[in-house]
PDB file of C-alpha atoms in Angstrom:
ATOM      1  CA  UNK Y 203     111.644 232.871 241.144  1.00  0.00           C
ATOM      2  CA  UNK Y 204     111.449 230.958 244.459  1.00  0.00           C
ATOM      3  CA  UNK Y 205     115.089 229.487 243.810  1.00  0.00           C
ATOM      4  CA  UNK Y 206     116.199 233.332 243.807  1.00  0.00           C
ATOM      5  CA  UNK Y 207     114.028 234.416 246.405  1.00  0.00           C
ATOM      6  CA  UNK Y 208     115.427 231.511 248.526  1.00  0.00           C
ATOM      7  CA  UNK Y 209     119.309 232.302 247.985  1.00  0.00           C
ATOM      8  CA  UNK Y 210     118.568 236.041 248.860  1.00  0.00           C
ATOM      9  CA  UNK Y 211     117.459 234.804 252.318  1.00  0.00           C
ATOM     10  CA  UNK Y 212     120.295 232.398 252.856  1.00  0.00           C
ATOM     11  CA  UNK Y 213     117.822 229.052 252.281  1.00  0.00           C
ATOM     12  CA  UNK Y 214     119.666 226.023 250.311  1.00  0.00           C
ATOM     13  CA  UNK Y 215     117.116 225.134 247.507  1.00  0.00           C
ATOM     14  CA  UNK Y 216     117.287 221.730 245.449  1.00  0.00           C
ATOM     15  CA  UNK Y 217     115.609 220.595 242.507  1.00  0.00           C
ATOM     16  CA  UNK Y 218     114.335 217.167 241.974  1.00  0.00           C
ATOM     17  CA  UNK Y 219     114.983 216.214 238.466  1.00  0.00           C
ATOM     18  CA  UNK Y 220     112.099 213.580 237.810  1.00  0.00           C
ATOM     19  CA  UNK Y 221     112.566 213.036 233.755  1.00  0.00           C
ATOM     20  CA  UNK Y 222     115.141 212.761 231.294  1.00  0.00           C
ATOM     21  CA  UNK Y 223     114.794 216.124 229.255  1.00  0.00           C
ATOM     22  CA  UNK Y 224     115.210 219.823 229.482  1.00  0.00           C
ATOM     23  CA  UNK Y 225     117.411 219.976 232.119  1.00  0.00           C
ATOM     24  CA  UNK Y 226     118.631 223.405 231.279  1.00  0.00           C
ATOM     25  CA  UNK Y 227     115.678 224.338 229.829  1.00  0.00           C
ATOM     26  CA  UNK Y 228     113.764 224.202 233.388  1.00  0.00           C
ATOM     27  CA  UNK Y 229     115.695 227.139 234.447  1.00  0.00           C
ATOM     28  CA  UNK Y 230     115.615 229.053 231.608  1.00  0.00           C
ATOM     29  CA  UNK Y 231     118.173 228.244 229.408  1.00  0.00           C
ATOM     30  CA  UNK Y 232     118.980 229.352 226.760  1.00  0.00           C
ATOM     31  CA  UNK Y 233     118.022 232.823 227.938  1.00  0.00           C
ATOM     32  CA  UNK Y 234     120.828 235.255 229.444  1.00  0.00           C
ATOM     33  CA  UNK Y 235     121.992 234.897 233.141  1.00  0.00           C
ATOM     34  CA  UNK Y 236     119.667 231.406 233.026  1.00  0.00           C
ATOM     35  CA  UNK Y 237     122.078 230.432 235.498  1.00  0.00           C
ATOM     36  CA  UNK Y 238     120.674 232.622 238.554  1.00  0.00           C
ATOM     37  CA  UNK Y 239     117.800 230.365 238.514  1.00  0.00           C
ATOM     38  CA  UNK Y 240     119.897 227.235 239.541  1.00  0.00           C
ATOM     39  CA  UNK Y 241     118.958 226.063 242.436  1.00  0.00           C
ATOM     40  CA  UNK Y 242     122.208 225.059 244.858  1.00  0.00           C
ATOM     41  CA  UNK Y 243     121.755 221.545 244.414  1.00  0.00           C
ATOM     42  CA  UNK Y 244     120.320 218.806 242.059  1.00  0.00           C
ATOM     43  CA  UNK Y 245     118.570 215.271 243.158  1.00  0.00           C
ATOM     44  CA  UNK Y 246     118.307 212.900 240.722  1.00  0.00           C
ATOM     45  CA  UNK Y 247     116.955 208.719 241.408  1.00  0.00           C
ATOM     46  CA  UNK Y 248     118.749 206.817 238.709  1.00  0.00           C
ATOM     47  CA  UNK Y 249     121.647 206.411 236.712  1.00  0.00           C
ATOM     48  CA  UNK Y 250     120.761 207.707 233.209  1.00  0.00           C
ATOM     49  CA  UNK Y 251     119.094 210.950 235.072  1.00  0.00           C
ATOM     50  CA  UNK Y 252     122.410 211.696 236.876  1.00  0.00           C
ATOM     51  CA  UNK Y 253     124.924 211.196 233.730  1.00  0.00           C
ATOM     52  CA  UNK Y 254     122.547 213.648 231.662  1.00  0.00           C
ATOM     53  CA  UNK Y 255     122.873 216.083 234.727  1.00  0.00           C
ATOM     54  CA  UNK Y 256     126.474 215.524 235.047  1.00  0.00           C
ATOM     55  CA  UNK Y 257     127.403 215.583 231.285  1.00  0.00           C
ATOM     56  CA  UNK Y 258     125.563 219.344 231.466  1.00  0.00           C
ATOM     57  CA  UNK Y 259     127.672 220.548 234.377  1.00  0.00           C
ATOM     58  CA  UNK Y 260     124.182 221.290 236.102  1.00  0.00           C
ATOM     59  CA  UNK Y 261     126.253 221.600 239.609  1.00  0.00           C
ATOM     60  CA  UNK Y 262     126.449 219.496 243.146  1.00  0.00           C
ATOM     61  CA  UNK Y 263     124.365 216.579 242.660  1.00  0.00           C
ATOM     62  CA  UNK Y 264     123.152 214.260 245.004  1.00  0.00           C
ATOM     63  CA  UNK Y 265     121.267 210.912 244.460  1.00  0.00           C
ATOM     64  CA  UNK Y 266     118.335 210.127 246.166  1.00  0.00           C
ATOM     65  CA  UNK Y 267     115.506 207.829 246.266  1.00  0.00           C
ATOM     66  CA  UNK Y 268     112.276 208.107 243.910  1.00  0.00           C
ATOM     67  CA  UNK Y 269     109.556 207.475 246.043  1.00  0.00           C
ATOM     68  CA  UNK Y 270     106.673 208.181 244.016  1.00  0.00           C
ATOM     69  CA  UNK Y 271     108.436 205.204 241.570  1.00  0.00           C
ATOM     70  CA  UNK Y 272     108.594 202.997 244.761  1.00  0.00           C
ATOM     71  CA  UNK Y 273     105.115 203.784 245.898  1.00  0.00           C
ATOM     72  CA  UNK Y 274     103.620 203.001 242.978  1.00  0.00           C
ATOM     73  CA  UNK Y 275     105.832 199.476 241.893  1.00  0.00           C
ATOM     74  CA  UNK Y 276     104.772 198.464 245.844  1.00  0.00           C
ATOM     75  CA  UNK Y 277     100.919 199.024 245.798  1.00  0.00           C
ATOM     76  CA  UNK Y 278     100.543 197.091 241.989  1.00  0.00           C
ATOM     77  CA  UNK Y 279     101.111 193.413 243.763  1.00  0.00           C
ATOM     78  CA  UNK Y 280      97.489 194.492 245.091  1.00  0.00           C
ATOM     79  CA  UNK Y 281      95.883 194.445 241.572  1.00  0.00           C
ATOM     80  CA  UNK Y 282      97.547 191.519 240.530  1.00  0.00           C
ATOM     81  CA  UNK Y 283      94.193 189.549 241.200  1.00  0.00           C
ATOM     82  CA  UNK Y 284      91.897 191.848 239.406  1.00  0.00           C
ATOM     83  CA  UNK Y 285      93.523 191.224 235.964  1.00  0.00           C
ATOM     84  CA  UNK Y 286      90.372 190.763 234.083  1.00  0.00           C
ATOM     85  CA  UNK Y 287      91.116 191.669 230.232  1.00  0.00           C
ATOM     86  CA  UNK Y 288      94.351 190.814 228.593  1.00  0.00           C
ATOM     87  CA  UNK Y 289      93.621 191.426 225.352  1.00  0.00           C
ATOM     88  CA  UNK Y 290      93.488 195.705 225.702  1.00  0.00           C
ATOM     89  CA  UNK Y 291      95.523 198.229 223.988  1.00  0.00           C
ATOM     90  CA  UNK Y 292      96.231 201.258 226.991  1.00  0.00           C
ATOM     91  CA  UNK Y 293      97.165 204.192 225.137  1.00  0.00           C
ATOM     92  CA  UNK Y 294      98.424 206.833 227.786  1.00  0.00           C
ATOM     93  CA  UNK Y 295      97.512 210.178 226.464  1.00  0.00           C
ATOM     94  CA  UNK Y 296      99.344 213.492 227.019  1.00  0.00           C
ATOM     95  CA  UNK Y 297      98.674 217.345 226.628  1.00  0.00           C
ATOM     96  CA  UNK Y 298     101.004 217.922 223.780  1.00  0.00           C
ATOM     97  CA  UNK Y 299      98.344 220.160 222.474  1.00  0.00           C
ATOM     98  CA  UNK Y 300      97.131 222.001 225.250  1.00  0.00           C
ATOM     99  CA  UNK Y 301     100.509 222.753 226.372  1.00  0.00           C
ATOM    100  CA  UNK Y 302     101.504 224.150 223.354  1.00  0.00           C
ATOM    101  CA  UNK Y 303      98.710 226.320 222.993  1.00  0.00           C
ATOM    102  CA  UNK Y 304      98.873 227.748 226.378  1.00  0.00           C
ATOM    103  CA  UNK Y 305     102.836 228.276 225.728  1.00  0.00           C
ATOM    104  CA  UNK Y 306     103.159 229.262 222.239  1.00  0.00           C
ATOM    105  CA  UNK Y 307      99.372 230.138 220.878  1.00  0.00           C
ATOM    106  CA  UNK Y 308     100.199 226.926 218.639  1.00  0.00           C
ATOM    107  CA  UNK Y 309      98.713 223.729 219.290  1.00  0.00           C
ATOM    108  CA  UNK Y 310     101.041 222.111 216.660  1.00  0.00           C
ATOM    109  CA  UNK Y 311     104.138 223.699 217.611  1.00  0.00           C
ATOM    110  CA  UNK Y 312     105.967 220.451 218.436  1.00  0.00           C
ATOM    111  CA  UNK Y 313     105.296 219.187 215.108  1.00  0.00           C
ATOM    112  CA  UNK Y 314     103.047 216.546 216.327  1.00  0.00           C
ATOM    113  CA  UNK Y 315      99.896 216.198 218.284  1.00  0.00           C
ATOM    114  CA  UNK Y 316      98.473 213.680 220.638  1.00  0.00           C
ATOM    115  CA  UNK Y 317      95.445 213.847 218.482  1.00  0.00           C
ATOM    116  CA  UNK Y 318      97.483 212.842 215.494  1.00  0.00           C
ATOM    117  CA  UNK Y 319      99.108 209.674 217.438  1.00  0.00           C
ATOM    118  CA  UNK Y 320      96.193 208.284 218.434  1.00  0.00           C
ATOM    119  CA  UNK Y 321      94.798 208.571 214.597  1.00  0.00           C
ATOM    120  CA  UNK Y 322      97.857 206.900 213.781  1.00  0.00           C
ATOM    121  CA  UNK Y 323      97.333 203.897 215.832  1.00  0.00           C
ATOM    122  CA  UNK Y 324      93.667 203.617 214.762  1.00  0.00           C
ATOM    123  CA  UNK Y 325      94.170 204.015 211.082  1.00  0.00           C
ATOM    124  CA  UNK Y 326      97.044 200.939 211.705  1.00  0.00           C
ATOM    125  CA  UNK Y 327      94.360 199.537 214.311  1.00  0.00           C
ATOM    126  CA  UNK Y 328      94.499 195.833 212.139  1.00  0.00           C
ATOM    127  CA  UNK Y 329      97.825 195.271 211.704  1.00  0.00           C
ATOM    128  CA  UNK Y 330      99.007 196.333 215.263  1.00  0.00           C
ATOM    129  CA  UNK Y 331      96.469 194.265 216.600  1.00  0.00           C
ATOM    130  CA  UNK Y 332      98.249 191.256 215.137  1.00  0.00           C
ATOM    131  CA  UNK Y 333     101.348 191.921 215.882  1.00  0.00           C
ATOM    132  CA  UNK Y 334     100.670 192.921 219.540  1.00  0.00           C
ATOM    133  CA  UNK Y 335      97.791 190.702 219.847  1.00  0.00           C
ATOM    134  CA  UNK Y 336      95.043 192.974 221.355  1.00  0.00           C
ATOM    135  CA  UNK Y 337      91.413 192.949 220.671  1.00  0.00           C
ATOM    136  CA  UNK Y 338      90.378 196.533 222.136  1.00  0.00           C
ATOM    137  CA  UNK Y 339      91.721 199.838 222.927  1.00  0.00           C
ATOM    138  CA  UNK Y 340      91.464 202.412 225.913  1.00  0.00           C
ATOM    139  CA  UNK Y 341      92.193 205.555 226.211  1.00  0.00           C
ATOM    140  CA  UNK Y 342      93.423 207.381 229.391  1.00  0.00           C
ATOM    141  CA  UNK Y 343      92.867 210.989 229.065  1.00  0.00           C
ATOM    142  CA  UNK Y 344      95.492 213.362 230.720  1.00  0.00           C
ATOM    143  CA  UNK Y 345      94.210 215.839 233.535  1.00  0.00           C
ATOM    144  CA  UNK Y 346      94.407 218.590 231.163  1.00  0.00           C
ATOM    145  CA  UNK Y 347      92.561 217.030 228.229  1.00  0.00           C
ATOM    146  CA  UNK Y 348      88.729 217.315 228.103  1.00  0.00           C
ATOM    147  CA  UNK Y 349      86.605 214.353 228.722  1.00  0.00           C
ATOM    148  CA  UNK Y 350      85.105 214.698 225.497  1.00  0.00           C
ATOM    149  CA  UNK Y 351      88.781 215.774 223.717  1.00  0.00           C
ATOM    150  CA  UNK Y 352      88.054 212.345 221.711  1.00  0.00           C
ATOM    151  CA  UNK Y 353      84.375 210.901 222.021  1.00  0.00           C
ATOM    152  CA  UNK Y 354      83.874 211.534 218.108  1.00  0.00           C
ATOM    153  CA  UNK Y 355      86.470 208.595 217.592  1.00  0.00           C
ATOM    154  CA  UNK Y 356      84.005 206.265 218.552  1.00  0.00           C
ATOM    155  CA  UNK Y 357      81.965 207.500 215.807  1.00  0.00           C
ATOM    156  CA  UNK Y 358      84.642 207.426 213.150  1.00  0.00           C
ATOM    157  CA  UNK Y 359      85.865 204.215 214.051  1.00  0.00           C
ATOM    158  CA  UNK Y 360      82.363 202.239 214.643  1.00  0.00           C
ATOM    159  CA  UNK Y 361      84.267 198.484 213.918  1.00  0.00           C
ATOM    160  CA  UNK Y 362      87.238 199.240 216.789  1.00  0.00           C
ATOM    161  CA  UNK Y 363      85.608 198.171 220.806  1.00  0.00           C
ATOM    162  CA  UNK Y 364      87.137 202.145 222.088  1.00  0.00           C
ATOM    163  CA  UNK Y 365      86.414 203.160 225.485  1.00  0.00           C
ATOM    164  CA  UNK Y 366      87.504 206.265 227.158  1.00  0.00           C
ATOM    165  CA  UNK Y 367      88.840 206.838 230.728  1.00  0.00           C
ATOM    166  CA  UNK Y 368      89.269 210.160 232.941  1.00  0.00           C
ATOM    167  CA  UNK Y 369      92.238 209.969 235.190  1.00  0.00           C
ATOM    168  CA  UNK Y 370      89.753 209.893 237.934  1.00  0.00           C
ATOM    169  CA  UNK Y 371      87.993 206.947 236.722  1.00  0.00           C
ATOM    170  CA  UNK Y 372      90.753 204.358 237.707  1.00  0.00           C
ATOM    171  CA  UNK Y 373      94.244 203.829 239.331  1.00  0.00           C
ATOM    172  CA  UNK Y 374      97.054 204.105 237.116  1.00  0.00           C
ATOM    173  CA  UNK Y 375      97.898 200.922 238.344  1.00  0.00           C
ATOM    174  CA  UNK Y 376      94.434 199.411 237.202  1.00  0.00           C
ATOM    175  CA  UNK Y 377      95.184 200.584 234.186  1.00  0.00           C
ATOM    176  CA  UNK Y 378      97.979 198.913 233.055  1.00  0.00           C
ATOM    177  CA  UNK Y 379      97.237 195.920 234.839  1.00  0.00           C
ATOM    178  CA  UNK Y 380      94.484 195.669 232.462  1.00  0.00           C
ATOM    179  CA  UNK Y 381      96.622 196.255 229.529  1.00  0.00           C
ATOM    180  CA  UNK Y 382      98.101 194.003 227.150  1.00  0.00           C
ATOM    181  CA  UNK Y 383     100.363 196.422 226.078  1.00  0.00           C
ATOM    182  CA  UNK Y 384     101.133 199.976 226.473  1.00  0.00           C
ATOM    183  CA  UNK Y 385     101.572 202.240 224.172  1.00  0.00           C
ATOM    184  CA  UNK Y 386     102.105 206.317 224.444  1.00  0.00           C
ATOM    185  CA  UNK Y 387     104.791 209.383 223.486  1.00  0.00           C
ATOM    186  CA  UNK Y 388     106.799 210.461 226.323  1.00  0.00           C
ATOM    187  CA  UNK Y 389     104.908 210.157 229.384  1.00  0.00           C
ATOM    188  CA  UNK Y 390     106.413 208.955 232.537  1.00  0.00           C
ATOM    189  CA  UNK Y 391     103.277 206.311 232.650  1.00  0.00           C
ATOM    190  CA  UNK Y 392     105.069 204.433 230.130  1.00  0.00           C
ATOM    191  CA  UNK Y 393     108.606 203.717 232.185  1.00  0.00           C
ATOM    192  CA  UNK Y 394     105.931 203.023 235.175  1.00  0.00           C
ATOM    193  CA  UNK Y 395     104.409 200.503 232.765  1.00  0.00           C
ATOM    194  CA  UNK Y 396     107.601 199.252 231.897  1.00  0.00           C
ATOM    195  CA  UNK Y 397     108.751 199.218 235.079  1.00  0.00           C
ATOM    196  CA  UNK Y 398     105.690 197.063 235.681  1.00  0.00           C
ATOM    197  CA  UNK Y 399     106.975 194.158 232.905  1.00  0.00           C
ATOM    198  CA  UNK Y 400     104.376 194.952 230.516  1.00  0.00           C
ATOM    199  CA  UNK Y 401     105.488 195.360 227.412  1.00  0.00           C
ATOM    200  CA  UNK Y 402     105.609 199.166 226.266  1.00  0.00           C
ATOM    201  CA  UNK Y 403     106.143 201.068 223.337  1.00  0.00           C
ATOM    202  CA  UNK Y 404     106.982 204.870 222.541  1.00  0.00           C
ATOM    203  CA  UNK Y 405     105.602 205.906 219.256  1.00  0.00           C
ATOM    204  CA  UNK Y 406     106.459 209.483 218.104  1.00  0.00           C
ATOM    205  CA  UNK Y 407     105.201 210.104 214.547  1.00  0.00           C
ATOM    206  CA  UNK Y 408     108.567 212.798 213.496  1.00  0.00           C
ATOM    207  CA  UNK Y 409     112.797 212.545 213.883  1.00  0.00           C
ATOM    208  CA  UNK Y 410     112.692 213.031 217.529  1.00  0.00           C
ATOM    209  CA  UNK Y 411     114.440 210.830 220.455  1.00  0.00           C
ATOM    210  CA  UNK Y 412     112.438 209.519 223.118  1.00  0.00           C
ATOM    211  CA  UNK Y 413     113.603 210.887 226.444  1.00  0.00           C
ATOM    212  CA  UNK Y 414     113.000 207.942 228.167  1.00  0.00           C
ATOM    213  CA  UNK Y 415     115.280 205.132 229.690  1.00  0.00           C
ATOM    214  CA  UNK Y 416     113.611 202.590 227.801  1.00  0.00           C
ATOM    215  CA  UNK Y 417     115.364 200.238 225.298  1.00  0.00           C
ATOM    216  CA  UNK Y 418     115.342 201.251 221.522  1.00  0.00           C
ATOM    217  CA  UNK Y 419     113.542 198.507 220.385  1.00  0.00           C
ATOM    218  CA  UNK Y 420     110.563 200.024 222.528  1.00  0.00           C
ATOM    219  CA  UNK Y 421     110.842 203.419 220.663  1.00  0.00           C
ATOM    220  CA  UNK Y 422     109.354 203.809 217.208  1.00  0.00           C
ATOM    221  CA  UNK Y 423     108.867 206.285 214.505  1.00  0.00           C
ATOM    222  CA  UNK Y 424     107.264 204.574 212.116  1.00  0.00           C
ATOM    223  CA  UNK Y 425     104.251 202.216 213.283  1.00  0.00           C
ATOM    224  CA  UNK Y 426     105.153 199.460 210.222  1.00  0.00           C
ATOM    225  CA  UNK Y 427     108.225 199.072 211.954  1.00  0.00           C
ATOM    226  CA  UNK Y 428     107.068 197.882 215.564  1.00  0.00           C
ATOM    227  CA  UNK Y 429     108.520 194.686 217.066  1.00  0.00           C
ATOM    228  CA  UNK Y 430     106.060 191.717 217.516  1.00  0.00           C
ATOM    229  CA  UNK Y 431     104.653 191.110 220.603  1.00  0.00           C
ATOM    230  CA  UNK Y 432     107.511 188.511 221.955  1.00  0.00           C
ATOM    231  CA  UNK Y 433     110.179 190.649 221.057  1.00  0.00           C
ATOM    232  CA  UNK Y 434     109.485 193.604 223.195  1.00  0.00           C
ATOM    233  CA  UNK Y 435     111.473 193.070 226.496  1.00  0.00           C
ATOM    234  CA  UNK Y 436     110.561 193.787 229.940  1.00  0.00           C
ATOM    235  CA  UNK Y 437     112.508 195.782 232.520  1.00  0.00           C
ATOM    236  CA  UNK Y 438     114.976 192.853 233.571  1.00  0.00           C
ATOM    237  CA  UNK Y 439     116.487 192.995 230.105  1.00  0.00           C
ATOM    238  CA  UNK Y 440     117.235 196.812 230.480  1.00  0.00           C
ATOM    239  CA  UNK Y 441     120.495 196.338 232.470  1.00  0.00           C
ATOM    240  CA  UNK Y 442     121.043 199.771 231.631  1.00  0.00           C
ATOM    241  CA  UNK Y 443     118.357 201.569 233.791  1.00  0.00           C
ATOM    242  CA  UNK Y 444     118.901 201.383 237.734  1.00  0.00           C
ATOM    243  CA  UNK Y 445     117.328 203.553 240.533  1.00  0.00           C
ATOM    244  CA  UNK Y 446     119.338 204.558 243.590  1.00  0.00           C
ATOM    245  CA  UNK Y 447     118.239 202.474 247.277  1.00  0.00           C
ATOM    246  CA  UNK Y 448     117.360 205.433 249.801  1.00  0.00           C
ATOM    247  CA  UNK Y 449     119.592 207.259 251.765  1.00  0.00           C
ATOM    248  CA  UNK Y 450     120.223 207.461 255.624  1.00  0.00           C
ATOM    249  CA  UNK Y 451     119.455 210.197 256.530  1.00  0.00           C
ATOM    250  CA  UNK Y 452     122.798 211.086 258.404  1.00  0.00           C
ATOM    251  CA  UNK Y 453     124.645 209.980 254.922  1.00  0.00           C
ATOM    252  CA  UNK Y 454     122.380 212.437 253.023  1.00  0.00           C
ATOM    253  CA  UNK Y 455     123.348 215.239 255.296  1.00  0.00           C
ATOM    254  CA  UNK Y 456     126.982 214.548 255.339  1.00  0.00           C
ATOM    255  CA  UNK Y 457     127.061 213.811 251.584  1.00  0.00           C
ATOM    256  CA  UNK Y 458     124.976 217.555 251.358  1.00  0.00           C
ATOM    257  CA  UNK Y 459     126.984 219.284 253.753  1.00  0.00           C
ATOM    258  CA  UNK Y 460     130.115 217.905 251.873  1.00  0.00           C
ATOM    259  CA  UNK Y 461     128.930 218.993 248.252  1.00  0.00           C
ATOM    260  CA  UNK Y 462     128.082 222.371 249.071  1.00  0.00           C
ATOM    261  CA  UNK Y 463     131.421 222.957 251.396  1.00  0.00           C
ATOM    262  CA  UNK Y 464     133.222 222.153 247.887  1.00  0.00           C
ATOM    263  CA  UNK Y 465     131.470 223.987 245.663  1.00  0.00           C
ATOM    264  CA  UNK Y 466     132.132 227.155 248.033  1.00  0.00           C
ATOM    265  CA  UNK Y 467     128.181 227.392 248.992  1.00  0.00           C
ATOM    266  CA  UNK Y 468     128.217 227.258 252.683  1.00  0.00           C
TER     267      UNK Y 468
END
């Protein structure tokens, strides 16, 4: 790996922890010696990511600023004005199945598909159209999914307004500006959203957690069971989530310098 490539030639590697899940996992856990694949450090931008990574006994960790967050919260004031439609359903797509067939020759191996959350929220189309007060529904693909992965919807659903968008077709941002709300599995476009004060909901059709920092209300197994449009809260009522301000860059090297002196590195 380049982490072990990097330590036989003397180079301190870090790893940039940008989600909530698998921490172990990204090195090859549970598989033996998984630890030679640690990098020396650990960077993680907010408080639930560092506790996980702390409660695991990853190793040094520093905290750092998550610019791509930033970068994206400062350039949505700019499409502020161009909220046309507030009456759209964004569902934000993933490659569940794609992934899983390219890892494990399964395309179900997670017990769920994206396919079969989207059919989900169709077949409920009426009543979470009340409750969340929509009229339409979009559909941003994922980079790995075909643009034609779910054209035939249209057909199968002829009395639900569907339309389809590449990830080339629009901003992120434009997206969910659009959006009424925002609904998904575990993508990181949903904290974004949220992030965003638009109201957001996780919807994972089996008994799994949602790895993201969002509030519980906001995570659902069961669509019957989905708060009403009022009650979903935006990010100010998540006191629990906070990301870390950026560092100086003399503080980050002392702070560096002074993790790996104690953890016998340098």
């Amino acid at each position: 790996s380049f982490i072990r490539e990097a330590r036989r030639r003397g180079i301190i590697s870090v790893a940039f922890l940008d989600h909530w899940i698998n921490y172990r996992e990204r090195f090859g856990y549970p598989e033996t010696n998984w630890q030679e694949n640690k990098p020396d450090l650990f960077a993680l931008s907010d408080n639930r990511a560092y506790a996980l990574a702390e409660k695991l006994h990853l190793g040094p960790l520093l905290q750092i600023k998550n610019y791509y967050i930033t970068d994206l919260l400062s350039e949505f004031d700019k499409y502020q004005s161009n909220e046309q439609n507030n009456k759209n359903l964004l569902f934000i797509s993933e490659a569940i199945e794609e992934h899983c067939l390219l890892r494990y020759n399964d395309p179900t191996y997670e017990g769920y598909t994206q396919t079969q959350v989207l059919i989900d929220i169709l077949n409920n189309y009426h009543n979470l159209s009340q409750k969340l007060q929509f009229e339409n529904i979009t559909i941003r693909l994922h980079p790995a999914e075909t643009a034609n992965k779910f054209d035939y919807l249209k057909h199968r659903y002829p009395n639900i307004n569907i339309s389809i968008e590449k990830p080339g077709d629009r901003s992120l941002n434009e997206c969910i500006t659009d959006a009424k709300v925002v609904i998904g599995i575990k993508s990181m476009a949903l904290l974004i959203a949220f992030l965003l004060n638009k109201p957001v909901l996780s919807y994972i059709p089996i008994e799994l957690p949602c790895a993201l920092p969002l509030p519980d209300i906001c995570c659902t197994h069961d669509l019957n069971k989905i708060p009403a449009f009022d009650d979903i809260p935006c990010f100010e009522a998540n006191s629990g989530l906070s990301f870390y301000e950026e560092f100086s860059f003399d503080k980050m090297l002392t702070d560096l310098k002074k993790k790996l002196t104690n953890h016998a590195i340098l």
